[in-house]
Amino acid sequence: YVLLNKPKDYITTTDDERNRANVMELVQGACKERIYPVGRLDRDTTGLLLLTNDGDLTKKLTHPSSEIEKTYSVELDKNFAAIDMAAIRNGLELPDGVIIPDEVEYVGDSKINVGITIHSGKNRIIRRMFESLKYKVKKLDRVYYAGLTKKGLPRGKWRFLTDQEITMLKRGTYN
């Protein structure tokens, strides 16, 4: 059970025909066993990524019914208007359905920085939410995933999960 603070420009697939930088390179030598990313983060998205060889836990964490909580720090190309904050809180109609975040707040004094917590695992959902309101996401960083944080874990570095964290994930007591 390896937790990585993924840097930008790394892909999360284990095979890539275009030979791009891959998260597996960052955790090379972490363990003898072959491990796999749990879910995906876009190439441009940074932050928490769990890797494991525990197939049961992977299924549990990636299945929509588990409703895994994820929090992202978002930097936008312009100030996020209060009316758009209200719209996102009330739910947005996207081509694949309505998405309602659990929480969305300004971060700090700047109106371009937003924190958002969701349970959805739909592809590129955070970017698509903001794009639907005519904002461009400049930076997207997953800071919380299923009870895990990146506190003390520098970008591009990894660590093993503690026994307590593994127990929390297996019991499903992370939200």
mmCIF file of C-alpha atoms in Angstrom:
data_model
loop_
_atom_site.group_PDB
_atom_site.id
_atom_site.type_symbol
_atom_site.label_atom_id
_atom_site.label_comp_id
_atom_site.label_asym_id
_atom_site.label_seq_id
_atom_site.Cartn_x
_atom_site.Cartn_y
_atom_site.Cartn_z
ATOM 1 C CA TYR A 1 0.000 0.000 0.000
ATOM 2 C CA VAL A 2 1.880 3.005 -1.346
ATOM 3 C CA LEU A 3 0.674 6.608 -1.238
ATOM 4 C CA LEU A 4 2.185 8.917 -3.860
ATOM 5 C CA ASN A 5 2.008 12.694 -4.126
ATOM 6 C CA LYS A 6 1.795 12.712 -7.927
ATOM 7 C CA PRO A 7 3.560 15.520 -9.782
ATOM 8 C CA LYS A 8 2.239 17.135 -12.950
ATOM 9 C CA ASP A 9 3.053 15.550 -16.332
ATOM 10 C CA TYR A 10 2.975 11.938 -15.111
ATOM 11 C CA ILE A 11 0.307 9.575 -16.385
ATOM 12 C CA THR A 12 -1.364 6.952 -14.182
ATOM 13 C CA THR A 13 -1.719 4.128 -16.704
ATOM 14 C CA THR A 14 0.703 1.232 -16.370
ATOM 15 C CA ASP A 15 1.213 0.897 -20.140
ATOM 16 C CA ASP A 16 1.736 3.783 -22.539
ATOM 17 C CA GLU A 17 2.481 3.360 -26.207
ATOM 18 C CA ARG A 18 3.792 6.951 -26.385
ATOM 19 C CA ASN A 19 6.440 6.376 -23.688
ATOM 20 C CA ARG A 20 5.373 9.336 -21.510
ATOM 21 C CA ALA A 21 6.482 9.773 -17.896
ATOM 22 C CA ASN A 22 4.565 7.300 -15.739
ATOM 23 C CA VAL A 23 3.783 7.196 -12.006
ATOM 24 C CA MET A 24 5.204 3.667 -11.889
ATOM 25 C CA GLU A 25 8.661 5.194 -12.423
ATOM 26 C CA LEU A 26 8.218 7.212 -9.223
ATOM 27 C CA VAL A 27 7.458 4.157 -7.061
ATOM 28 C CA GLN A 28 9.967 1.849 -8.737
ATOM 29 C CA GLY A 29 11.739 -0.174 -6.070
ATOM 30 C CA ALA A 30 9.143 0.586 -3.386
ATOM 31 C CA CYS A 31 8.380 -3.120 -3.071
ATOM 32 C CA LYS A 32 9.019 -6.466 -4.752
ATOM 33 C CA GLU A 33 5.350 -6.930 -5.598
ATOM 34 C CA ARG A 34 3.789 -5.407 -8.696
ATOM 35 C CA ILE A 35 1.460 -2.603 -7.624
ATOM 36 C CA TYR A 36 -1.153 -0.674 -9.592
ATOM 37 C CA PRO A 37 -2.748 2.767 -9.303
ATOM 38 C CA VAL A 38 -6.151 2.846 -7.621
ATOM 39 C CA GLY A 39 -8.142 4.949 -10.052
ATOM 40 C CA ARG A 40 -6.580 7.683 -12.130
ATOM 41 C CA LEU A 41 -5.499 11.274 -12.070
ATOM 42 C CA ASP A 42 -5.143 13.269 -15.292
ATOM 43 C CA ARG A 43 -1.635 13.993 -16.520
ATOM 44 C CA ASP A 44 -2.060 17.649 -15.500
ATOM 45 C CA THR A 45 -3.555 16.840 -12.082
ATOM 46 C CA THR A 46 -1.305 16.566 -9.038
ATOM 47 C CA GLY A 47 -1.850 15.055 -5.613
ATOM 48 C CA LEU A 48 -2.764 11.870 -3.826
ATOM 49 C CA LEU A 49 -2.651 8.572 -5.651
ATOM 50 C CA LEU A 50 -2.836 5.198 -3.931
ATOM 51 C CA LEU A 51 -1.050 2.197 -5.443
ATOM 52 C CA THR A 52 -1.513 -1.388 -4.285
ATOM 53 C CA ASN A 53 -1.703 -5.018 -5.327
ATOM 54 C CA ASP A 54 -4.815 -5.560 -3.165
ATOM 55 C CA GLY A 55 -7.464 -6.190 -5.805
ATOM 56 C CA ASP A 56 -10.342 -6.364 -3.305
ATOM 57 C CA LEU A 57 -9.467 -2.983 -1.822
ATOM 58 C CA THR A 58 -9.025 -1.492 -5.305
ATOM 59 C CA LYS A 59 -12.510 -2.674 -6.315
ATOM 60 C CA LYS A 60 -13.960 -1.303 -3.098
ATOM 61 C CA LEU A 61 -12.311 2.111 -3.503
ATOM 62 C CA THR A 62 -13.129 2.503 -7.197
ATOM 63 C CA HIS A 63 -16.718 1.224 -7.183
ATOM 64 C CA PRO A 64 -19.230 4.132 -7.333
ATOM 65 C CA SER A 65 -21.298 2.629 -4.494
ATOM 66 C CA SER A 66 -18.399 3.215 -2.077
ATOM 67 C CA GLU A 67 -18.771 6.984 -2.555
ATOM 68 C CA ILE A 68 -15.150 7.732 -1.730
ATOM 69 C CA GLU A 69 -14.638 11.306 -0.564
ATOM 70 C CA LYS A 70 -12.056 13.318 -2.490
ATOM 71 C CA THR A 71 -11.037 16.927 -1.910
ATOM 72 C CA TYR A 72 -9.309 19.038 -4.531
ATOM 73 C CA SER A 73 -7.575 22.386 -4.462
ATOM 74 C CA VAL A 74 -8.458 24.220 -7.674
ATOM 75 C CA GLU A 75 -6.793 27.289 -9.172
ATOM 76 C CA LEU A 76 -8.902 29.006 -11.831
ATOM 77 C CA ASP A 77 -7.986 31.410 -14.619
ATOM 78 C CA LYS A 78 -10.167 34.176 -13.139
ATOM 79 C CA ASN A 79 -12.109 35.033 -9.998
ATOM 80 C CA PHE A 80 -14.862 32.550 -9.184
ATOM 81 C CA ALA A 81 -18.078 34.587 -9.046
ATOM 82 C CA ALA A 82 -20.479 34.168 -6.119
ATOM 83 C CA ILE A 83 -23.316 33.354 -8.534
ATOM 84 C CA ASP A 84 -21.244 30.495 -9.981
ATOM 85 C CA MET A 85 -20.400 29.303 -6.465
ATOM 86 C CA ALA A 86 -24.158 29.103 -5.801
ATOM 87 C CA ALA A 87 -24.723 27.290 -9.107
ATOM 88 C CA ILE A 88 -22.082 24.659 -8.367
ATOM 89 C CA ARG A 89 -23.438 24.148 -4.820
ATOM 90 C CA ASN A 90 -26.936 23.571 -6.201
ATOM 91 C CA GLY A 91 -25.694 21.054 -8.748
ATOM 92 C CA LEU A 92 -24.669 21.257 -12.368
ATOM 93 C CA GLU A 93 -26.281 19.449 -15.264
ATOM 94 C CA LEU A 94 -23.486 17.860 -17.287
ATOM 95 C CA PRO A 95 -23.883 15.577 -20.319
ATOM 96 C CA ASP A 96 -23.515 12.487 -18.088
ATOM 97 C CA GLY A 97 -25.891 13.692 -15.353
ATOM 98 C CA VAL A 98 -26.239 16.125 -12.484
ATOM 99 C CA ILE A 99 -23.256 16.553 -10.179
ATOM 100 C CA ILE A 100 -23.604 18.104 -6.739
ATOM 101 C CA PRO A 101 -20.409 18.543 -4.730
ATOM 102 C CA ASP A 102 -20.385 17.894 -0.994
ATOM 103 C CA GLU A 103 -18.602 21.162 -0.332
ATOM 104 C CA VAL A 104 -17.184 24.056 -2.302
ATOM 105 C CA GLU A 105 -15.453 27.052 -0.705
ATOM 106 C CA TYR A 106 -12.999 29.800 -1.497
ATOM 107 C CA VAL A 107 -9.510 29.034 -0.216
ATOM 108 C CA GLY A 108 -7.685 31.968 1.310
ATOM 109 C CA ASP A 109 -8.273 35.552 0.247
ATOM 110 C CA SER A 110 -8.087 34.968 -3.486
ATOM 111 C CA LYS A 111 -11.276 34.251 -5.420
ATOM 112 C CA ILE A 112 -9.332 32.175 -7.979
ATOM 113 C CA ASN A 113 -8.569 29.435 -5.434
ATOM 114 C CA VAL A 114 -11.379 27.038 -4.591
ATOM 115 C CA GLY A 115 -11.580 23.883 -2.502
ATOM 116 C CA ILE A 116 -14.112 21.267 -3.605
ATOM 117 C CA THR A 117 -15.097 17.930 -2.083
ATOM 118 C CA ILE A 118 -16.915 15.304 -4.129
ATOM 119 C CA HIS A 119 -17.801 11.627 -4.032
ATOM 120 C CA SER A 120 -18.126 11.195 -7.800
ATOM 121 C CA GLY A 121 -15.377 9.387 -9.656
ATOM 122 C CA LYS A 122 -16.514 10.432 -13.120
ATOM 123 C CA ASN A 123 -13.803 11.178 -15.649
ATOM 124 C CA ARG A 124 -12.383 14.734 -15.468
ATOM 125 C CA ILE A 125 -15.411 15.761 -13.353
ATOM 126 C CA ILE A 126 -13.819 18.729 -11.556
ATOM 127 C CA ARG A 127 -12.460 20.236 -14.771
ATOM 128 C CA ARG A 128 -15.783 19.663 -16.548
ATOM 129 C CA MET A 129 -17.748 21.314 -13.725
ATOM 130 C CA PHE A 130 -15.723 24.514 -13.900
ATOM 131 C CA GLU A 131 -15.505 24.484 -17.700
ATOM 132 C CA SER A 132 -19.312 24.306 -17.868
ATOM 133 C CA LEU A 133 -19.314 27.661 -16.037
ATOM 134 C CA LYS A 134 -16.699 29.126 -18.431
ATOM 135 C CA TYR A 135 -13.650 28.812 -16.161
ATOM 136 C CA LYS A 136 -10.336 27.232 -17.076
ATOM 137 C CA VAL A 137 -8.698 25.103 -14.403
ATOM 138 C CA LYS A 138 -5.053 26.171 -14.221
ATOM 139 C CA LYS A 139 -4.057 23.827 -11.376
ATOM 140 C CA LEU A 140 -5.845 20.849 -9.876
ATOM 141 C CA ASP A 141 -4.439 19.091 -6.811
ATOM 142 C CA ARG A 142 -6.079 16.175 -4.949
ATOM 143 C CA VAL A 143 -5.332 16.896 -1.290
ATOM 144 C CA TYR A 144 -7.584 14.282 0.377
ATOM 145 C CA TYR A 145 -8.593 10.776 -0.700
ATOM 146 C CA ALA A 146 -10.584 8.266 1.363
ATOM 147 C CA GLY A 147 -9.295 9.567 4.699
ATOM 148 C CA LEU A 148 -5.707 9.995 3.482
ATOM 149 C CA THR A 149 -3.931 13.354 3.227
ATOM 150 C CA LYS A 150 -0.644 14.415 1.688
ATOM 151 C CA LYS A 151 0.547 16.132 4.856
ATOM 152 C CA GLY A 152 4.324 15.774 5.076
ATOM 153 C CA LEU A 153 4.552 14.058 1.676
ATOM 154 C CA PRO A 154 6.481 16.196 -0.841
ATOM 155 C CA ARG A 155 5.443 16.239 -4.503
ATOM 156 C CA GLY A 156 6.924 13.294 -6.398
ATOM 157 C CA LYS A 157 7.569 11.303 -3.200
ATOM 158 C CA TRP A 158 5.765 8.273 -1.783
ATOM 159 C CA ARG A 159 5.332 6.494 1.513
ATOM 160 C CA PHE A 160 3.864 3.231 2.736
ATOM 161 C CA LEU A 161 0.470 3.407 4.419
ATOM 162 C CA THR A 162 0.445 2.781 8.153
ATOM 163 C CA ASP A 163 -1.326 -0.284 9.560
ATOM 164 C CA GLN A 164 -3.957 2.087 10.945
ATOM 165 C CA GLU A 165 -4.583 3.614 7.491
ATOM 166 C CA ILE A 166 -4.857 0.181 5.864
ATOM 167 C CA THR A 167 -7.372 -0.907 8.517
ATOM 168 C CA MET A 168 -9.379 2.308 7.979
ATOM 169 C CA LEU A 169 -9.540 1.695 4.214
ATOM 170 C CA LYS A 170 -10.490 -1.976 4.561
ATOM 171 C CA ARG A 171 -13.199 -1.195 7.123
ATOM 172 C CA GLY A 172 -14.540 1.650 5.029
ATOM 173 C CA THR A 173 -14.338 4.161 7.900
ATOM 174 C CA TYR A 174 -12.773 6.909 5.780
ATOM 175 C CA ASN A 175 -15.643 9.298 5.137
#
